Amino acid sequence: MIETDVLIVGAGPAGLAAAIALKRGAKKRGDGKSPRVLVLDKGRSVGSHVLSGAIIDPSGFEGLLTAEEIEKLPVEAKVVKESFRTLLCRKWSLKVPWVPPMMSSKRYPVASLTKVVQYLAGIAQREGVEIYTGYAVTELVEKDGVVVGARTGEKGLDKNGTKKSNHLATEEIRSKTVILAEGGCGILTERLVAAKGLKGVRPQTYAIGIKELIEVPAGTQTAGEVMHTFGWPSDFDTYGGGFVYHVSETQVMVGYAYALDYKRPEVDPFDLFRQFKSSDAVKRHFKGGKTVAYGAKVIPEGGYYSVPKVQAPGVLIVGDGAGLLDSLRIKGVHIALQSGVAAAESILDGKDYEKLLKKTSGWKEMKRVRNVRAGFCYGLPWGVAMAGFAWLTRGLFPFFRVPGLSEGDAAGLRKLDGKACGMSSVPSDMEASVMPDRLTDVFMSGTIHEEDQPCHLKVLDRDKCAECRAKFGAPCTRFCPAEVYRMEDGELEIDFSNCLHCKTCRIKCPMENIDWTFPQGGDGPRYTRM
Ligand code: SF4
């Protein structure tokens, strides 16, 4: 058994911010005591499971990094030109004459979050933090209702669960405090929230975010140019939008987020992403380019009212795992960093974490836009109106809590009705180099799972799959961005080795019939520049 003062589960921005702040805060106190801080991450290396836009609001680094460290962040470009467009169809779009002030990101760094967390990990290690990757933490350990540690998952089991020659047993880590920094839809966090009754006022609602990195010929694009879009190919009922970020002179990040409370079972988010790329307003940004990286993850969009209680005896929840995201700007990295710092301060000074979190600028920002995402549950016009009111009144209107969703994202999925779904197809005149098919994209995510291990995607009841197929047409075969689920001779086949760990299947299966469990540590996507 390993013993530590603080165990941090997840080496993303929130977890690493907590680790750095713990070490630096202890040093400042000058009493010579420094807590042992252990960070475990299920990815093969730091950052390999991290994916985001990302235009980063730099306010999150203040108070965490020195001015010199902020200056040295691995950022190739800052936003120099930004635009906001409503896409009406493939050919037509409307440029909003000015970027709404609450959406503006002028001079913000445009970066690969993978590289930023690798940089943060270097700082944390220099401060004495121990970081171990390739270890999935699969269980919290409790004693008398208090979380006292966690257990890592076994490695080296064959597909029947029998130990192989390289078997590695589970390891128990005892810790005075555990910080859960698992990211969106974290399994341990969800279990804890359910077991301890920590749920927020509204259920959490997610979007699936799909992203590619496209290399473009030098001299054709401007580093630091960014474009945000909403509208097409989303329908009027669903919150969706895209982005194009010129992260350097030769690299463009293109992404599309689509709310998982969508109602049409025929929807295929990957197909929508491809349609988005085929829009005239979008494709001009990567003319002559070539897709070189791909990834997907869920974004916790619910905002303020969906945040659970962020602490229970012995454990704190930080970052995306707690749903800390500005649901208007779809920005959470800065709030994740602030939550990590607040968690560290609460541990060092024995203060209440929730109170510290509520004092951060990120939390206040979430409060200002607390009704925006719920507004979009009633359609695009209501959502836009709610966003406008929030901006004009600095969050004062509406005074009441807009109800939004009363159940999870899967609940509203309609049954197949035989009507055309109105989704258009991707035109064939697109450059093939920027329109890889799904499996080619999956290859570019680098995802790898040892084939001879138990399948980490558990179908709870196979009979329910037949019912789902009749009612909804097996939507898992479409909403998975990695083609993990296939129907073959009327049976559901699962290619778990393609999994990107995005968790969409856990959220959107209308029969609540898919349990996403942990594969062996070190498996999964291998993002290097997402
Ligand atoms: Fe995402 Fe589930 Fe598909 Fe894995 S199997 S990529 S978690 S939807």
Short mmCIF file of N, CA, C and O in Angstrom, two decimals, residues 338-409:
data_model
loop_
_atom_site.label_atom_id
_atom_site.label_comp_id
_atom_site.label_asym_id
_atom_site.label_seq_id
_atom_site.Cartn_x
_atom_site.Cartn_y
_atom_site.Cartn_z
N GLN A 338 -8.55 27.49 -11.94
CA GLN A 338 -8.91 28.19 -10.70
C GLN A 338 -9.44 27.21 -9.65
O GLN A 338 -9.18 27.35 -8.46
N SER A 339 -10.19 26.20 -10.10
CA SER A 339 -10.74 25.24 -9.13
C SER A 339 -9.61 24.42 -8.51
O SER A 339 -9.64 24.09 -7.33
N GLY A 340 -8.59 24.11 -9.32
CA GLY A 340 -7.44 23.38 -8.79
C GLY A 340 -6.72 24.18 -7.71
O GLY A 340 -6.35 23.66 -6.65
N VAL A 341 -6.56 25.49 -7.97
CA VAL A 341 -5.90 26.36 -6.99
C VAL A 341 -6.75 26.46 -5.72
O VAL A 341 -6.23 26.39 -4.59
N ALA A 342 -8.07 26.57 -5.90
CA ALA A 342 -8.97 26.66 -4.73
C ALA A 342 -8.90 25.37 -3.91
O ALA A 342 -8.87 25.41 -2.67
N ALA A 343 -8.83 24.23 -4.59
CA ALA A 343 -8.75 22.95 -3.88
C ALA A 343 -7.46 22.88 -3.07
O ALA A 343 -7.45 22.44 -1.91
N ALA A 344 -6.36 23.33 -3.68
CA ALA A 344 -5.06 23.30 -2.99
C ALA A 344 -5.11 24.19 -1.74
O ALA A 344 -4.66 23.80 -0.65
N GLU A 345 -5.67 25.38 -1.90
CA GLU A 345 -5.75 26.32 -0.77
C GLU A 345 -6.59 25.74 0.36
O GLU A 345 -6.26 25.88 1.53
N SER A 346 -7.68 25.08 -0.02
CA SER A 346 -8.55 24.52 1.03
C SER A 346 -7.81 23.42 1.81
O SER A 346 -7.98 23.30 3.01
N ILE A 347 -6.98 22.65 1.11
CA ILE A 347 -6.24 21.58 1.80
C ILE A 347 -5.17 22.17 2.71
O ILE A 347 -5.03 21.79 3.87
N LEU A 348 -4.44 23.16 2.18
CA LEU A 348 -3.33 23.71 2.96
C LEU A 348 -3.81 24.51 4.17
O LEU A 348 -3.22 24.46 5.24
N ASP A 349 -4.91 25.26 3.98
CA ASP A 349 -5.35 26.15 5.05
C ASP A 349 -6.58 25.65 5.79
O ASP A 349 -7.14 26.37 6.62
N GLY A 350 -7.04 24.46 5.44
CA GLY A 350 -8.21 23.90 6.13
C GLY A 350 -9.48 24.70 5.89
O GLY A 350 -10.37 24.74 6.72
N LYS A 351 -9.53 25.38 4.73
CA LYS A 351 -10.73 26.19 4.43
C LYS A 351 -11.73 25.37 3.63
O LYS A 351 -11.39 24.33 3.08
N ASP A 352 -12.93 25.90 3.53
CA ASP A 352 -14.00 25.22 2.80
C ASP A 352 -13.80 25.40 1.29
O ASP A 352 -13.80 26.53 0.78
N TYR A 353 -13.62 24.30 0.58
CA TYR A 353 -13.32 24.37 -0.87
C TYR A 353 -14.45 25.05 -1.63
O TYR A 353 -14.21 25.91 -2.49
N GLU A 354 -15.67 24.69 -1.32
CA GLU A 354 -16.81 25.25 -2.07
C GLU A 354 -16.84 26.78 -1.95
O GLU A 354 -17.07 27.48 -2.92
N LYS A 355 -16.58 27.26 -0.73
CA LYS A 355 -16.58 28.72 -0.53
C LYS A 355 -15.46 29.38 -1.34
O LYS A 355 -15.65 30.44 -1.93
N LEU A 356 -14.30 28.74 -1.35
CA LEU A 356 -13.18 29.30 -2.11
C LEU A 356 -13.49 29.30 -3.61
O LEU A 356 -13.20 30.26 -4.32
N LEU A 357 -14.10 28.21 -4.07
CA LEU A 357 -14.44 28.12 -5.49
C LEU A 357 -15.42 29.23 -5.88
O LEU A 357 -15.30 29.85 -6.94
N LYS A 358 -16.36 29.50 -5.00
CA LYS A 358 -17.38 30.51 -5.31
C LYS A 358 -16.82 31.93 -5.33
O LYS A 358 -17.47 32.85 -5.80
N LYS A 359 -15.61 32.10 -4.81
CA LYS A 359 -14.99 33.44 -4.87
C LYS A 359 -14.21 33.65 -6.17
O LYS A 359 -13.75 34.75 -6.44
N THR A 360 -14.03 32.61 -6.96
CA THR A 360 -13.20 32.76 -8.17
C THR A 360 -13.97 33.52 -9.25
O THR A 360 -15.22 33.50 -9.28
N SER A 361 -13.21 34.17 -10.14
CA SER A 361 -13.86 34.92 -11.22
C SER A 361 -14.60 33.94 -12.16
O SER A 361 -15.64 34.27 -12.73
N GLY A 362 -14.06 32.73 -12.29
CA GLY A 362 -14.69 31.74 -13.17
C GLY A 362 -16.08 31.37 -12.69
O GLY A 362 -17.01 31.23 -13.48
N TRP A 363 -16.22 31.20 -11.39
CA TRP A 363 -17.53 30.84 -10.83
C TRP A 363 -18.54 31.98 -11.07
O TRP A 363 -19.69 31.75 -11.44
N LYS A 364 -18.06 33.22 -10.86
CA LYS A 364 -18.96 34.37 -11.05
C LYS A 364 -19.41 34.45 -12.52
O LYS A 364 -20.54 34.80 -12.82
N GLU A 365 -18.48 34.12 -13.39
CA GLU A 365 -18.79 34.11 -14.84
C GLU A 365 -19.87 33.05 -15.13
O GLU A 365 -20.81 33.30 -15.89
N MET A 366 -19.73 31.90 -14.51
CA MET A 366 -20.73 30.83 -14.71
C MET A 366 -22.10 31.28 -14.20
O MET A 366 -23.13 30.98 -14.78
N LYS A 367 -22.07 32.01 -13.10
CA LYS A 367 -23.35 32.48 -12.52
C LYS A 367 -24.04 33.46 -13.47
O LYS A 367 -25.26 33.42 -13.64
N ARG A 368 -23.24 34.32 -14.11
CA ARG A 368 -23.82 35.32 -15.03
C ARG A 368 -24.57 34.66 -16.18
O ARG A 368 -25.56 35.18 -16.66
N VAL A 369 -24.09 33.49 -16.62
CA VAL A 369 -24.71 32.87 -17.80
C VAL A 369 -25.47 31.60 -17.39
O VAL A 369 -25.62 30.67 -18.17
N ARG A 370 -25.96 31.60 -16.17
CA ARG A 370 -26.51 30.37 -15.58
C ARG A 370 -27.74 29.82 -16.31
O ARG A 370 -28.04 28.64 -16.22
N ASN A 371 -28.46 30.69 -17.04
CA ASN A 371 -29.68 30.21 -17.71
C ASN A 371 -29.51 30.01 -19.21
O ASN A 371 -30.45 29.60 -19.89
N VAL A 372 -28.32 30.31 -19.71
CA VAL A 372 -28.13 30.30 -21.16
C VAL A 372 -28.35 28.90 -21.75
O VAL A 372 -29.14 28.71 -22.67
N ARG A 373 -27.69 27.91 -21.20
CA ARG A 373 -27.80 26.57 -21.79
C ARG A 373 -29.23 26.02 -21.67
O ARG A 373 -29.74 25.38 -22.59
N ALA A 374 -29.88 26.32 -20.54
CA ALA A 374 -31.27 25.86 -20.37
C ALA A 374 -32.16 26.50 -21.42
O ALA A 374 -33.10 25.87 -21.94
N GLY A 375 -31.88 27.75 -21.79
CA GLY A 375 -32.66 28.43 -22.82
C GLY A 375 -32.62 27.68 -24.14
O GLY A 375 -33.64 27.55 -24.84
N PHE A 376 -31.46 27.12 -24.46
CA PHE A 376 -31.32 26.39 -25.73
C PHE A 376 -32.11 25.08 -25.74
O PHE A 376 -32.33 24.51 -26.79
N CYS A 377 -32.53 24.61 -24.57
CA CYS A 377 -33.36 23.39 -24.53
C CYS A 377 -34.71 23.65 -25.18
O CYS A 377 -35.44 22.72 -25.53
N TYR A 378 -35.10 24.92 -25.33
CA TYR A 378 -36.40 25.27 -25.94
C TYR A 378 -36.24 25.73 -27.38
O TYR A 378 -37.15 26.29 -27.96
N GLY A 379 -35.05 25.49 -27.94
CA GLY A 379 -34.82 25.85 -29.34
C GLY A 379 -33.84 26.99 -29.46
O GLY A 379 -33.58 27.73 -28.50
N LEU A 380 -33.31 27.14 -30.67
CA LEU A 380 -32.25 28.12 -30.93
C LEU A 380 -32.68 29.56 -30.60
O LEU A 380 -31.96 30.29 -29.93
N PRO A 381 -33.90 30.02 -31.06
CA PRO A 381 -34.27 31.41 -30.79
C PRO A 381 -34.31 31.73 -29.29
O PRO A 381 -33.82 32.78 -28.85
N TRP A 382 -34.85 30.82 -28.48
CA TRP A 382 -34.90 31.06 -27.03
C TRP A 382 -33.50 31.12 -26.44
O TRP A 382 -33.21 31.93 -25.57
N GLY A 383 -32.66 30.23 -26.93
CA GLY A 383 -31.30 30.20 -26.42
C GLY A 383 -30.56 31.49 -26.73
O GLY A 383 -29.90 32.06 -25.87
N VAL A 384 -30.71 31.96 -27.98
CA VAL A 384 -30.03 33.20 -28.37
C VAL A 384 -30.58 34.36 -27.53
O VAL A 384 -29.83 35.22 -27.04
N ALA A 385 -31.91 34.35 -27.31
CA ALA A 385 -32.52 35.41 -26.50
C ALA A 385 -31.96 35.39 -25.08
O ALA A 385 -31.60 36.42 -24.50
N MET A 386 -31.83 34.20 -24.54
CA MET A 386 -31.34 34.06 -23.16
C MET A 386 -29.90 34.56 -23.05
O MET A 386 -29.52 35.21 -22.08
N ALA A 387 -29.11 34.25 -24.09
CA ALA A 387 -27.71 34.69 -24.10
C ALA A 387 -27.67 36.22 -24.16
O ALA A 387 -26.88 36.86 -23.46
N GLY A 388 -28.56 36.81 -24.99
CA GLY A 388 -28.61 38.27 -25.12
C GLY A 388 -28.99 38.93 -23.79
O GLY A 388 -28.36 39.89 -23.35
N PHE A 389 -30.02 38.38 -23.14
CA PHE A 389 -30.46 38.93 -21.84
C PHE A 389 -29.33 38.85 -20.82
O PHE A 389 -29.10 39.78 -20.05
N ALA A 390 -28.66 37.70 -20.81
CA ALA A 390 -27.59 37.50 -19.83
C ALA A 390 -26.51 38.55 -20.03
O ALA A 390 -25.96 39.10 -19.08
N TRP A 391 -26.22 38.85 -21.30
CA TRP A 391 -25.18 39.83 -21.59
C TRP A 391 -25.65 41.24 -21.22
O TRP A 391 -24.96 41.97 -20.51
N LEU A 392 -26.88 41.60 -21.67
CA LEU A 392 -27.37 42.97 -21.44
C LEU A 392 -27.54 43.29 -19.97
O LEU A 392 -27.32 44.42 -19.54
N THR A 393 -27.97 42.30 -19.20
CA THR A 393 -28.26 42.56 -17.78
C THR A 393 -27.17 42.03 -16.86
O THR A 393 -27.37 41.94 -15.66
N ARG A 394 -26.04 41.66 -17.44
CA ARG A 394 -24.93 41.07 -16.70
C ARG A 394 -25.40 39.91 -15.82
O ARG A 394 -25.04 39.77 -14.65
N GLY A 395 -26.31 39.16 -16.36
CA GLY A 395 -26.76 37.94 -15.69
C GLY A 395 -27.95 38.14 -14.75
O GLY A 395 -28.41 37.18 -14.13
N LEU A 396 -28.46 39.38 -14.64
CA LEU A 396 -29.56 39.60 -13.69
C LEU A 396 -30.88 39.03 -14.20
O LEU A 396 -31.73 38.60 -13.43
N PHE A 397 -31.07 39.05 -15.52
CA PHE A 397 -32.33 38.53 -16.07
C PHE A 397 -32.04 37.24 -16.84
O PHE A 397 -31.03 37.16 -17.52
N PRO A 398 -32.88 36.25 -16.79
CA PRO A 398 -34.10 36.19 -15.98
C PRO A 398 -33.78 35.97 -14.50
O PRO A 398 -32.78 35.34 -14.17
N PHE A 399 -34.66 36.49 -13.64
CA PHE A 399 -34.43 36.41 -12.19
C PHE A 399 -34.64 34.98 -11.69
O PHE A 399 -34.15 34.59 -10.66
N PHE A 400 -35.46 34.24 -12.44
CA PHE A 400 -35.81 32.89 -12.01
C PHE A 400 -34.89 31.86 -12.68
O PHE A 400 -34.18 32.19 -13.63
N ARG A 401 -34.95 30.64 -12.19
CA ARG A 401 -34.17 29.57 -12.80
C ARG A 401 -34.96 28.96 -13.93
O ARG A 401 -36.06 28.43 -13.71
N VAL A 402 -34.42 29.07 -15.15
CA VAL A 402 -35.09 28.45 -16.30
C VAL A 402 -34.97 26.93 -16.13
O VAL A 402 -33.88 26.42 -15.89
N PRO A 403 -36.09 26.20 -16.22
CA PRO A 403 -36.04 24.78 -15.86
C PRO A 403 -35.05 23.94 -16.67
O PRO A 403 -34.31 23.15 -16.10
N GLY A 404 -35.01 24.09 -18.00
CA GLY A 404 -34.10 23.25 -18.79
C GLY A 404 -34.49 21.79 -18.74
O GLY A 404 -35.67 21.45 -18.54
N LEU A 405 -33.49 20.91 -18.88
CA LEU A 405 -33.78 19.47 -18.89
C LEU A 405 -34.08 18.97 -17.48
O LEU A 405 -33.44 19.40 -16.53
N SER A 406 -35.06 18.07 -17.38
CA SER A 406 -35.33 17.49 -16.06
C SER A 406 -34.69 16.12 -15.94
O SER A 406 -34.55 15.57 -14.87
N GLU A 407 -34.30 15.55 -17.09
CA GLU A 407 -33.63 14.24 -17.08
C GLU A 407 -32.36 14.34 -17.92
O GLU A 407 -32.10 15.36 -18.54
N GLY A 408 -31.64 13.25 -17.98
CA GLY A 408 -30.38 13.25 -18.73
C GLY A 408 -30.60 13.41 -20.24
O GLY A 408 -31.73 13.41 -20.72
N ASP A 409 -29.49 13.51 -20.97
CA ASP A 409 -29.55 13.80 -22.41
C ASP A 409 -30.26 12.74 -23.24
O ASP A 409 -30.81 13.04 -24.30
#
